[in-house]
Amino acid sequence: MKIIIAPDSFKECCRAVDVARAIATGVRQCCPAAEIIQIPLSDGGEGLLQCFPGEHEKVISQVTGPTGKSVNAEYMIINHTGKQTAIIEMSAAAGIELIGPEERNPLLTTTYGVGELILDAWHKGCRDFYIGLGSSATCDCGTGMAQALGIEFFDESGLLIEPHMNASLNHQVKNISCKNLKIPLMTSRFTAICDVNNPLLGKDGAAFVFAAQKGASEKQILQIEQANSMIVSKIENEFGRKLRNMPGSGAAGGIGISLLAFLDGKLEPGINIVLRITDFFDRSRNADLIITGEGSLDPTTASGKVISGVIDAANGTAVIALCGSITGDISNLYNRGLTAAYSICPGPMPLSQSIKNAGKNLSRTAEQVMRTFIAGQKN
């Protein structure tokens, strides 16, 4: 029997490699002779660096974190098609895991440190950049990142906005200047790896779908939506192109807007890129079962996250998802090919306890899933 184990990380709990290892332990409890292939995945958020194969150089750079405090952020440099290529997780500089719950306010958090990481990699010789979007603490449409790269934002009085840009400051922008951009675009290429395909605005956009997860109140969600609408209008007018409805423009608080506009980047679904670089299609050929998973399975999972990508790539193979929690209507995932989904929690428990016992619960649930699957095969 051939079993593919291809999970995402469990946010603020376990890395994808640890999730895969725990699931494999459970599978071996009842299927010791099975061929088990572990393929840790990422949709562009945390864990992206672990997915790139081959030789690489890890770099740690001190940059501005989401609240303005310094953080040590790691990125990776690889030789890709003969070019020095930077693989950057924006969450390393602007991620939700960098700040405690009491500090989370996406009106005030900034992506400034992401721009600093890009600049650091450029000075180290990188000209190709893959930027993983996901797990952000921000909703600034990437204006903080752009500001760190030399883009200037001016208020109604014509004064340069000097504090690190964030959603609240986006309200003040009257004019934008790109004349001092620090990276020459003629020799640089940027690809944003998106973890979702949501647009920037509206009921499916960055504010209404994701801002609450980042600590926003209902009032702040409306303020962020208004700020996003105002700043994207300014950026669209500056560049003469519509950006707000592009799939993925709502990922990571809208940072894709600035990558598209100021860096002439392109947006790609992250899971598609990761499935390709991990040779998922070849390695999963003739598999009997694929086990995937993520921390929270909910209606947004279908919008370009790991589980949805695995389902689409399964080519008819049974797919079972193990998750920390399952909420909302996930019938769209069943319609696309998901066989079954299980919460790994054995009963009601505090979140802290669930996180502490995640590895044990993953192994236990995986074993039970395999026992059920084998019984079904016999019938």
Tab-separated table of C-alpha atoms in Angstrom:
chain	number	residue	atom	x	y	z
A	1	MET	CA	0.000	0.000	0.000
A	2	LYS	CA	1.284	3.451	-0.961
A	3	ILE	CA	0.328	6.365	1.308
A	4	ILE	CA	1.098	10.018	0.550
A	5	ILE	CA	1.221	12.358	3.544
A	6	ALA	CA	1.015	15.951	2.308
A	7	PRO	CA	-0.110	18.436	4.983
A	8	ASP	CA	0.243	22.154	5.532
A	9	SER	CA	1.531	23.482	8.848
A	10	PHE	CA	-0.843	23.929	11.775
A	11	LYS	CA	-0.601	27.682	12.354
A	12	GLU	CA	1.006	28.705	15.649
A	13	CYS	CA	1.388	25.015	16.503
A	14	CYS	CA	3.337	22.624	14.214
A	15	ARG	CA	5.480	22.957	11.112
A	16	ALA	CA	4.337	20.975	8.084
A	17	VAL	CA	7.322	18.624	8.441
A	18	ASP	CA	6.295	17.882	12.037
A	19	VAL	CA	2.665	17.340	11.052
A	20	ALA	CA	3.721	14.888	8.317
A	21	ARG	CA	6.007	13.034	10.721
A	22	ALA	CA	3.260	12.675	13.343
A	23	ILE	CA	0.750	11.405	10.775
A	24	ALA	CA	3.317	8.893	9.473
A	25	THR	CA	3.804	7.569	13.009
A	26	GLY	CA	0.092	6.867	13.283
A	27	VAL	CA	-0.101	5.227	9.862
A	28	ARG	CA	2.757	2.862	10.728
A	29	GLN	CA	0.950	1.731	13.884
A	30	CYS	CA	-1.453	-0.306	11.767
A	31	CYS	CA	0.352	-0.405	8.396
A	32	PRO	CA	4.030	-1.065	9.181
A	33	ALA	CA	4.704	-2.417	5.687
A	34	ALA	CA	3.127	0.505	3.814
A	35	GLU	CA	5.183	2.714	1.503
A	36	ILE	CA	4.869	6.129	3.128
A	37	ILE	CA	5.966	9.257	1.271
A	38	GLN	CA	5.991	12.498	3.256
A	39	ILE	CA	5.595	15.711	1.234
A	40	PRO	CA	5.247	18.732	3.571
A	41	LEU	CA	3.469	21.527	1.726
A	42	SER	CA	2.753	25.248	1.953
A	43	ASP	CA	0.355	27.551	0.157
A	44	GLY	CA	2.735	30.498	0.411
A	45	GLY	CA	2.505	31.170	4.123
A	46	GLU	CA	4.729	29.776	6.852
A	47	GLY	CA	6.660	26.655	5.844
A	48	LEU	CA	7.362	27.794	2.295
A	49	LEU	CA	11.141	27.747	2.783
A	50	GLN	CA	11.050	24.090	3.787
A	51	CYS	CA	9.440	23.088	0.482
A	52	PHE	CA	12.223	24.159	-1.870
A	53	PRO	CA	14.577	21.247	-2.664
A	54	GLY	CA	18.294	21.378	-3.393
A	55	GLU	CA	21.147	23.450	-2.041
A	56	HIS	CA	20.351	26.807	-0.542
A	57	GLU	CA	21.720	29.535	1.670
A	58	LYS	CA	19.717	30.656	4.684
A	59	VAL	CA	20.000	34.340	5.532
A	60	ILE	CA	18.876	36.049	8.727
A	61	SER	CA	18.297	39.785	8.568
A	62	GLN	CA	17.151	42.189	11.277
A	63	VAL	CA	14.140	44.093	9.949
A	64	THR	CA	11.079	46.000	11.131
A	65	GLY	CA	8.361	43.724	12.496
A	66	PRO	CA	4.610	44.260	12.119
A	67	THR	CA	4.349	46.559	15.152
A	68	GLY	CA	7.540	48.489	14.373
A	69	LYS	CA	9.805	46.508	16.708
A	70	SER	CA	12.877	44.805	15.236
A	71	VAL	CA	12.655	41.096	14.413
A	72	ASN	CA	15.169	38.599	13.034
A	73	ALA	CA	13.672	37.326	9.782
A	74	GLU	CA	14.965	34.379	7.787
A	75	TYR	CA	14.826	33.972	4.025
A	76	MET	CA	16.551	31.700	1.556
A	77	ILE	CA	18.754	32.169	-1.499
A	78	ILE	CA	18.875	29.397	-4.102
A	79	ASN	CA	20.383	29.030	-7.546
A	80	HIS	CA	17.325	28.673	-9.776
A	81	THR	CA	17.789	28.392	-13.555
A	82	GLY	CA	21.256	29.877	-13.166
A	83	LYS	CA	20.106	32.937	-11.209
A	84	GLN	CA	20.427	33.957	-7.588
A	85	THR	CA	16.838	33.690	-6.400
A	86	ALA	CA	15.400	34.873	-3.082
A	87	ILE	CA	12.619	32.862	-1.444
A	88	ILE	CA	10.927	35.112	1.107
A	89	GLU	CA	8.025	34.380	3.433
A	90	MET	CA	6.399	37.742	4.095
A	91	SER	CA	5.242	36.274	7.412
A	92	ALA	CA	8.880	36.205	8.551
A	93	ALA	CA	8.746	40.006	8.780
A	94	ALA	CA	5.025	40.747	9.068
A	95	GLY	CA	3.454	37.525	10.319
A	96	ILE	CA	0.691	37.052	12.861
A	97	GLU	CA	2.898	34.698	14.888
A	98	LEU	CA	5.367	37.515	15.578
A	99	ILE	CA	2.986	39.339	17.907
A	100	GLY	CA	0.808	38.371	20.829
A	101	PRO	CA	-3.000	38.519	20.733
A	102	GLU	CA	-3.065	41.774	22.709
A	103	GLU	CA	-0.951	43.542	20.045
A	104	ARG	CA	-2.931	42.420	17.017
A	105	ASN	CA	-4.517	45.356	15.234
A	106	PRO	CA	-4.350	45.268	11.410
A	107	LEU	CA	-5.162	48.965	11.252
A	108	LEU	CA	-1.708	49.657	12.714
A	109	THR	CA	0.542	46.771	11.611
A	110	THR	CA	2.936	47.234	8.698
A	111	THR	CA	4.693	45.269	5.957
A	112	TYR	CA	7.708	47.606	6.070
A	113	GLY	CA	10.021	44.750	7.070
A	114	VAL	CA	9.075	42.771	3.962
A	115	GLY	CA	10.498	45.574	1.832
A	116	GLU	CA	13.646	45.537	3.943
A	117	LEU	CA	14.042	41.793	3.310
A	118	ILE	CA	13.662	42.310	-0.442
A	119	LEU	CA	16.251	45.076	-0.371
A	120	ASP	CA	18.655	42.921	1.667
A	121	ALA	CA	18.335	40.079	-0.854
A	122	TRP	CA	18.859	42.473	-3.773
A	123	HIS	CA	22.080	43.767	-2.247
A	124	LYS	CA	23.214	40.124	-1.922
A	125	GLY	CA	22.859	39.664	-5.667
A	126	CYS	CA	19.323	38.305	-6.034
A	127	ARG	CA	17.362	39.423	-9.067
A	128	ASP	CA	14.539	36.880	-8.985
A	129	PHE	CA	12.202	37.019	-5.992
A	130	TYR	CA	9.492	34.616	-4.861
A	131	ILE	CA	7.424	36.225	-2.101
A	132	GLY	CA	5.193	33.887	-0.100
A	133	LEU	CA	1.976	35.613	0.927
A	134	GLY	CA	0.158	34.252	3.927
A	135	SER	CA	-0.194	34.250	7.713
A	136	SER	CA	0.142	38.028	7.826
A	137	ALA	CA	-0.696	40.358	10.697
A	138	THR	CA	-1.287	43.179	8.214
A	139	CYS	CA	-3.920	44.806	6.006
A	140	ASP	CA	-1.894	47.699	4.552
A	141	CYS	CA	-2.058	46.693	0.854
A	142	GLY	CA	1.722	46.423	0.959
A	143	THR	CA	2.278	50.172	1.293
A	144	GLY	CA	4.718	49.553	4.147
A	145	MET	CA	6.747	47.230	1.925
A	146	ALA	CA	6.652	49.758	-0.914
A	147	GLN	CA	7.755	52.563	1.403
A	148	ALA	CA	10.831	50.558	2.505
A	149	LEU	CA	11.733	50.160	-1.174
A	150	GLY	CA	11.646	53.907	-1.798
A	151	ILE	CA	8.038	54.573	-2.813
A	152	GLU	CA	6.932	57.876	-1.291
A	153	PHE	CA	3.427	58.664	-0.040
A	154	PHE	CA	2.231	62.254	0.464
A	155	ASP	CA	-0.757	63.616	2.378
A	156	GLU	CA	-3.236	66.307	1.314
A	157	SER	CA	-0.832	69.036	2.462
A	158	GLY	CA	1.874	67.663	0.188
A	159	LEU	CA	3.916	66.440	3.159
A	160	LEU	CA	5.782	63.154	3.005
A	161	ILE	CA	4.252	60.499	5.282
A	162	GLU	CA	7.273	59.366	7.275
A	163	PRO	CA	5.943	56.810	9.823
A	164	HIS	CA	5.805	53.222	8.623
A	165	MET	CA	2.783	52.912	6.373
A	166	ASN	CA	-0.220	50.950	7.615
A	167	ALA	CA	-3.954	50.748	6.920
A	168	SER	CA	-4.745	53.776	9.090
A	169	LEU	CA	-2.173	55.911	7.233
A	170	ASN	CA	-3.483	54.749	3.851
A	171	HIS	CA	-6.464	57.023	4.532
A	172	GLN	CA	-4.135	60.040	4.394
A	173	VAL	CA	-2.502	59.355	1.016
A	174	LYS	CA	-3.152	61.995	-1.628
A	175	ASN	CA	-0.215	61.469	-3.989
A	176	ILE	CA	2.383	58.769	-4.683
A	177	SER	CA	5.908	59.100	-6.100
A	178	CYS	CA	7.944	56.193	-7.530
A	179	LYS	CA	10.994	58.218	-8.594
A	180	ASN	CA	13.156	56.996	-5.710
A	181	LEU	CA	12.459	53.258	-6.031
A	182	LYS	CA	15.635	51.528	-4.820
A	183	ILE	CA	15.459	48.445	-7.063
A	184	PRO	CA	15.737	48.638	-10.883
A	185	LEU	CA	12.776	46.751	-12.311
A	186	MET	CA	14.401	46.135	-15.682
A	187	THR	CA	16.700	43.533	-14.135
A	188	SER	CA	14.459	42.189	-11.357
A	189	ARG	CA	11.507	39.797	-11.388
A	190	PHE	CA	8.913	39.340	-8.652
A	191	THR	CA	6.446	36.490	-8.221
A	192	ALA	CA	3.938	36.591	-5.383
A	193	ILE	CA	2.968	33.139	-4.137
A	194	CYS	CA	-0.633	33.557	-2.935
A	195	ASP	CA	-2.248	31.375	-0.284
A	196	VAL	CA	-5.779	32.393	-1.328
A	197	ASN	CA	-7.415	33.705	-4.516
A	198	ASN	CA	-9.638	36.332	-2.883
A	199	PRO	CA	-9.924	39.816	-4.410
A	200	LEU	CA	-8.985	42.887	-2.379
A	201	LEU	CA	-12.427	44.341	-1.677
A	202	GLY	CA	-15.969	43.277	-0.907
A	203	LYS	CA	-17.508	40.424	1.041
A	204	ASP	CA	-14.813	38.015	-0.205
A	205	GLY	CA	-11.975	40.511	0.243
A	206	ALA	CA	-9.071	41.043	2.613
A	207	ALA	CA	-10.980	42.963	5.292
A	208	PHE	CA	-14.269	41.078	5.565
A	209	VAL	CA	-12.809	37.562	5.286
A	210	PHE	CA	-9.446	37.805	7.043
A	211	ALA	CA	-9.137	40.937	9.206
A	212	ALA	CA	-10.995	39.441	12.177
A	213	GLN	CA	-8.423	36.625	12.293
A	214	LYS	CA	-5.760	39.325	12.679
A	215	GLY	CA	-7.449	40.973	15.643
A	216	ALA	CA	-9.774	43.494	14.001
A	217	SER	CA	-13.105	44.441	15.570
A	218	GLU	CA	-16.223	44.892	13.419
A	219	LYS	CA	-15.652	48.657	13.397
A	220	GLN	CA	-12.003	48.206	12.396
A	221	ILE	CA	-12.978	45.828	9.577
A	222	LEU	CA	-15.108	48.578	8.048
A	223	GLN	CA	-12.259	51.081	8.501
A	224	ILE	CA	-9.801	48.707	6.818
A	225	GLU	CA	-12.188	48.106	3.910
A	226	GLN	CA	-12.505	51.866	3.421
A	227	ALA	CA	-8.737	52.358	3.653
A	228	ASN	CA	-8.102	49.564	1.152
A	229	SER	CA	-10.640	51.054	-1.249
A	230	MET	CA	-9.056	54.493	-0.997
A	231	ILE	CA	-5.439	53.402	-1.438
A	232	VAL	CA	-6.114	50.998	-4.305
A	233	SER	CA	-7.948	53.791	-6.134
A	234	LYS	CA	-4.883	56.018	-5.722
A	235	ILE	CA	-2.556	53.250	-6.931
A	236	GLU	CA	-4.804	52.345	-9.876
A	237	ASN	CA	-4.978	55.999	-10.933
A	238	GLU	CA	-1.190	56.286	-10.652
A	239	PHE	CA	-0.543	53.291	-12.896
A	240	GLY	CA	-3.621	53.343	-15.109
A	241	ARG	CA	-4.581	49.718	-14.482
A	242	LYS	CA	-7.249	47.895	-12.498
A	243	LEU	CA	-5.838	45.718	-9.725
A	244	ARG	CA	-8.514	45.294	-7.057
A	245	ASN	CA	-10.333	42.335	-8.657
A	246	MET	CA	-7.313	40.272	-9.579
A	247	PRO	CA	-7.432	36.795	-7.983
A	248	GLY	CA	-5.060	36.811	-5.016
A	249	SER	CA	-5.008	40.600	-4.611
A	250	GLY	CA	-6.659	40.150	-1.213
A	251	ALA	CA	-4.023	37.730	0.083
A	252	ALA	CA	-1.962	38.746	3.132
A	253	GLY	CA	-3.823	41.996	3.672
A	254	GLY	CA	-3.594	43.081	0.033
A	255	ILE	CA	0.199	43.122	-0.249
A	256	GLY	CA	-0.192	41.768	-3.769
A	257	ILE	CA	-1.508	45.183	-4.853
A	258	SER	CA	1.874	46.790	-4.196
A	259	LEU	CA	3.792	43.866	-5.701
A	260	LEU	CA	1.739	44.192	-8.878
A	261	ALA	CA	1.865	47.966	-9.126
A	262	PHE	CA	5.221	49.100	-7.779
A	263	LEU	CA	7.344	46.023	-8.612
A	264	ASP	CA	5.598	44.895	-11.818
A	265	GLY	CA	5.140	41.496	-10.189
A	266	LYS	CA	2.750	38.676	-10.931
A	267	LEU	CA	0.496	36.667	-8.644
A	268	GLU	CA	0.422	32.870	-8.725
A	269	PRO	CA	-1.463	30.377	-6.551
A	270	GLY	CA	1.087	29.216	-4.006
A	271	ILE	CA	-0.052	25.632	-3.754
A	272	ASN	CA	0.355	25.176	-7.523
A	273	ILE	CA	3.983	26.304	-7.342
A	274	VAL	CA	4.733	24.153	-4.298
A	275	LEU	CA	3.108	21.044	-5.804
A	276	ARG	CA	5.300	21.560	-8.850
A	277	ILE	CA	8.607	22.066	-7.023
A	278	THR	CA	7.994	19.087	-4.717
A	279	ASP	CA	7.238	16.767	-7.695
A	280	PHE	CA	3.929	15.943	-6.041
A	281	PHE	CA	2.335	14.634	-9.240
A	282	ASP	CA	5.072	12.086	-9.961
A	283	ARG	CA	5.581	11.063	-6.345
A	284	SER	CA	1.856	10.515	-5.734
A	285	ARG	CA	1.257	8.449	-8.873
A	286	ASN	CA	-0.481	5.115	-8.100
A	287	ALA	CA	-1.029	6.067	-4.458
A	288	ASP	CA	-3.797	4.273	-2.579
A	289	LEU	CA	-4.504	7.171	-0.236
A	290	ILE	CA	-3.481	10.790	0.307
A	291	ILE	CA	-3.619	12.228	3.820
A	292	THR	CA	-3.453	16.009	4.030
A	293	GLY	CA	-4.303	18.551	6.713
A	294	GLU	CA	-4.154	22.046	8.150
A	295	GLY	CA	-4.909	23.752	11.423
A	296	SER	CA	-8.401	24.988	10.541
A	297	LEU	CA	-10.691	23.574	7.867
A	298	ASP	CA	-13.372	26.103	6.952
A	299	PRO	CA	-15.056	27.632	3.893
A	300	THR	CA	-11.926	29.665	3.030
A	301	THR	CA	-9.953	26.427	2.554
A	302	ALA	CA	-11.394	26.119	-0.951
A	303	SER	CA	-9.897	29.501	-1.933
A	304	GLY	CA	-6.445	28.248	-2.916
A	305	LYS	CA	-5.150	26.686	0.301
A	306	VAL	CA	-3.169	23.462	0.598
A	307	ILE	CA	-6.050	21.039	1.043
A	308	SER	CA	-7.896	22.370	-1.995
A	309	GLY	CA	-4.729	22.090	-4.096
A	310	VAL	CA	-4.116	18.513	-2.948
A	311	ILE	CA	-7.703	17.570	-3.814
A	312	ASP	CA	-7.329	19.017	-7.307
A	313	ALA	CA	-4.004	17.208	-7.810
A	314	ALA	CA	-5.195	13.850	-6.457
A	315	ASN	CA	-6.464	12.631	-9.836
A	316	GLY	CA	-9.176	10.477	-8.286
A	317	THR	CA	-7.150	9.133	-5.360
A	318	ALA	CA	-8.980	9.186	-2.023
A	319	VAL	CA	-8.059	12.272	0.036
A	320	ILE	CA	-8.558	12.468	3.804
A	321	ALA	CA	-7.918	15.693	5.732
A	322	LEU	CA	-6.851	15.833	9.405
A	323	CYS	CA	-7.421	19.218	11.020
A	324	GLY	CA	-7.315	20.954	14.351
A	325	SER	CA	-10.854	22.237	13.840
A	326	ILE	CA	-13.602	22.003	11.231
A	327	THR	CA	-16.030	24.908	11.039
A	328	GLY	CA	-18.667	26.141	8.631
A	329	ASP	CA	-19.978	24.566	5.442
A	330	ILE	CA	-17.246	22.579	3.653
A	331	SER	CA	-19.538	20.829	1.167
A	332	ASN	CA	-17.704	22.555	-1.679
A	333	LEU	CA	-14.594	20.546	-0.752
A	334	TYR	CA	-16.550	17.296	-0.829
A	335	ASN	CA	-17.955	18.282	-4.229
A	336	ARG	CA	-14.386	18.804	-5.489
A	337	GLY	CA	-13.207	15.383	-4.354
A	338	LEU	CA	-12.439	15.390	-0.624
A	339	THR	CA	-13.243	11.931	0.738
A	340	ALA	CA	-13.502	12.799	4.432
A	341	ALA	CA	-12.304	15.266	7.066
A	342	TYR	CA	-11.558	14.622	10.735
A	343	SER	CA	-10.799	16.880	13.674
A	344	ILE	CA	-7.849	15.524	15.638
A	345	CYS	CA	-9.216	16.788	18.965
A	346	PRO	CA	-10.584	13.868	21.028
A	347	GLY	CA	-13.029	16.148	22.821
A	348	PRO	CA	-13.650	19.714	24.026
A	349	MET	CA	-10.438	21.246	25.328
A	350	PRO	CA	-8.688	24.617	25.697
A	351	LEU	CA	-6.719	25.775	22.678
A	352	SER	CA	-3.494	25.633	24.680
A	353	GLN	CA	-4.057	21.954	25.441
A	354	SER	CA	-4.939	21.221	21.820
A	355	ILE	CA	-1.686	22.823	20.673
A	356	LYS	CA	0.366	21.032	23.328
A	357	ASN	CA	-0.983	17.605	22.320
A	358	ALA	CA	-1.180	18.194	18.556
A	359	GLY	CA	1.490	15.625	17.628
A	360	LYS	CA	-0.044	12.903	19.774
A	361	ASN	CA	-3.556	13.683	18.494
A	362	LEU	CA	-2.393	13.643	14.874
A	363	SER	CA	-0.819	10.207	15.294
A	364	ARG	CA	-3.857	8.795	17.099
A	365	THR	CA	-6.307	10.115	14.502
A	366	ALA	CA	-4.144	8.936	11.605
A	367	GLU	CA	-4.103	5.423	13.047
A	368	GLN	CA	-7.902	5.385	13.368
A	369	VAL	CA	-8.295	6.714	9.822
A	370	MET	CA	-6.059	3.949	8.473
A	371	ARG	CA	-7.948	1.249	10.364
A	372	THR	CA	-11.201	2.509	8.832
A	373	PHE	CA	-9.675	2.826	5.372
A	374	ILE	CA	-8.280	-0.735	5.447
A	375	ALA	CA	-11.628	-2.120	6.612
A	376	GLY	CA	-13.291	-0.368	3.683
A	377	GLN	CA	-10.738	-1.824	1.264
A	378	LYS	CA	-11.516	-5.365	2.469
A	379	ASN	CA	-15.193	-4.842	1.777
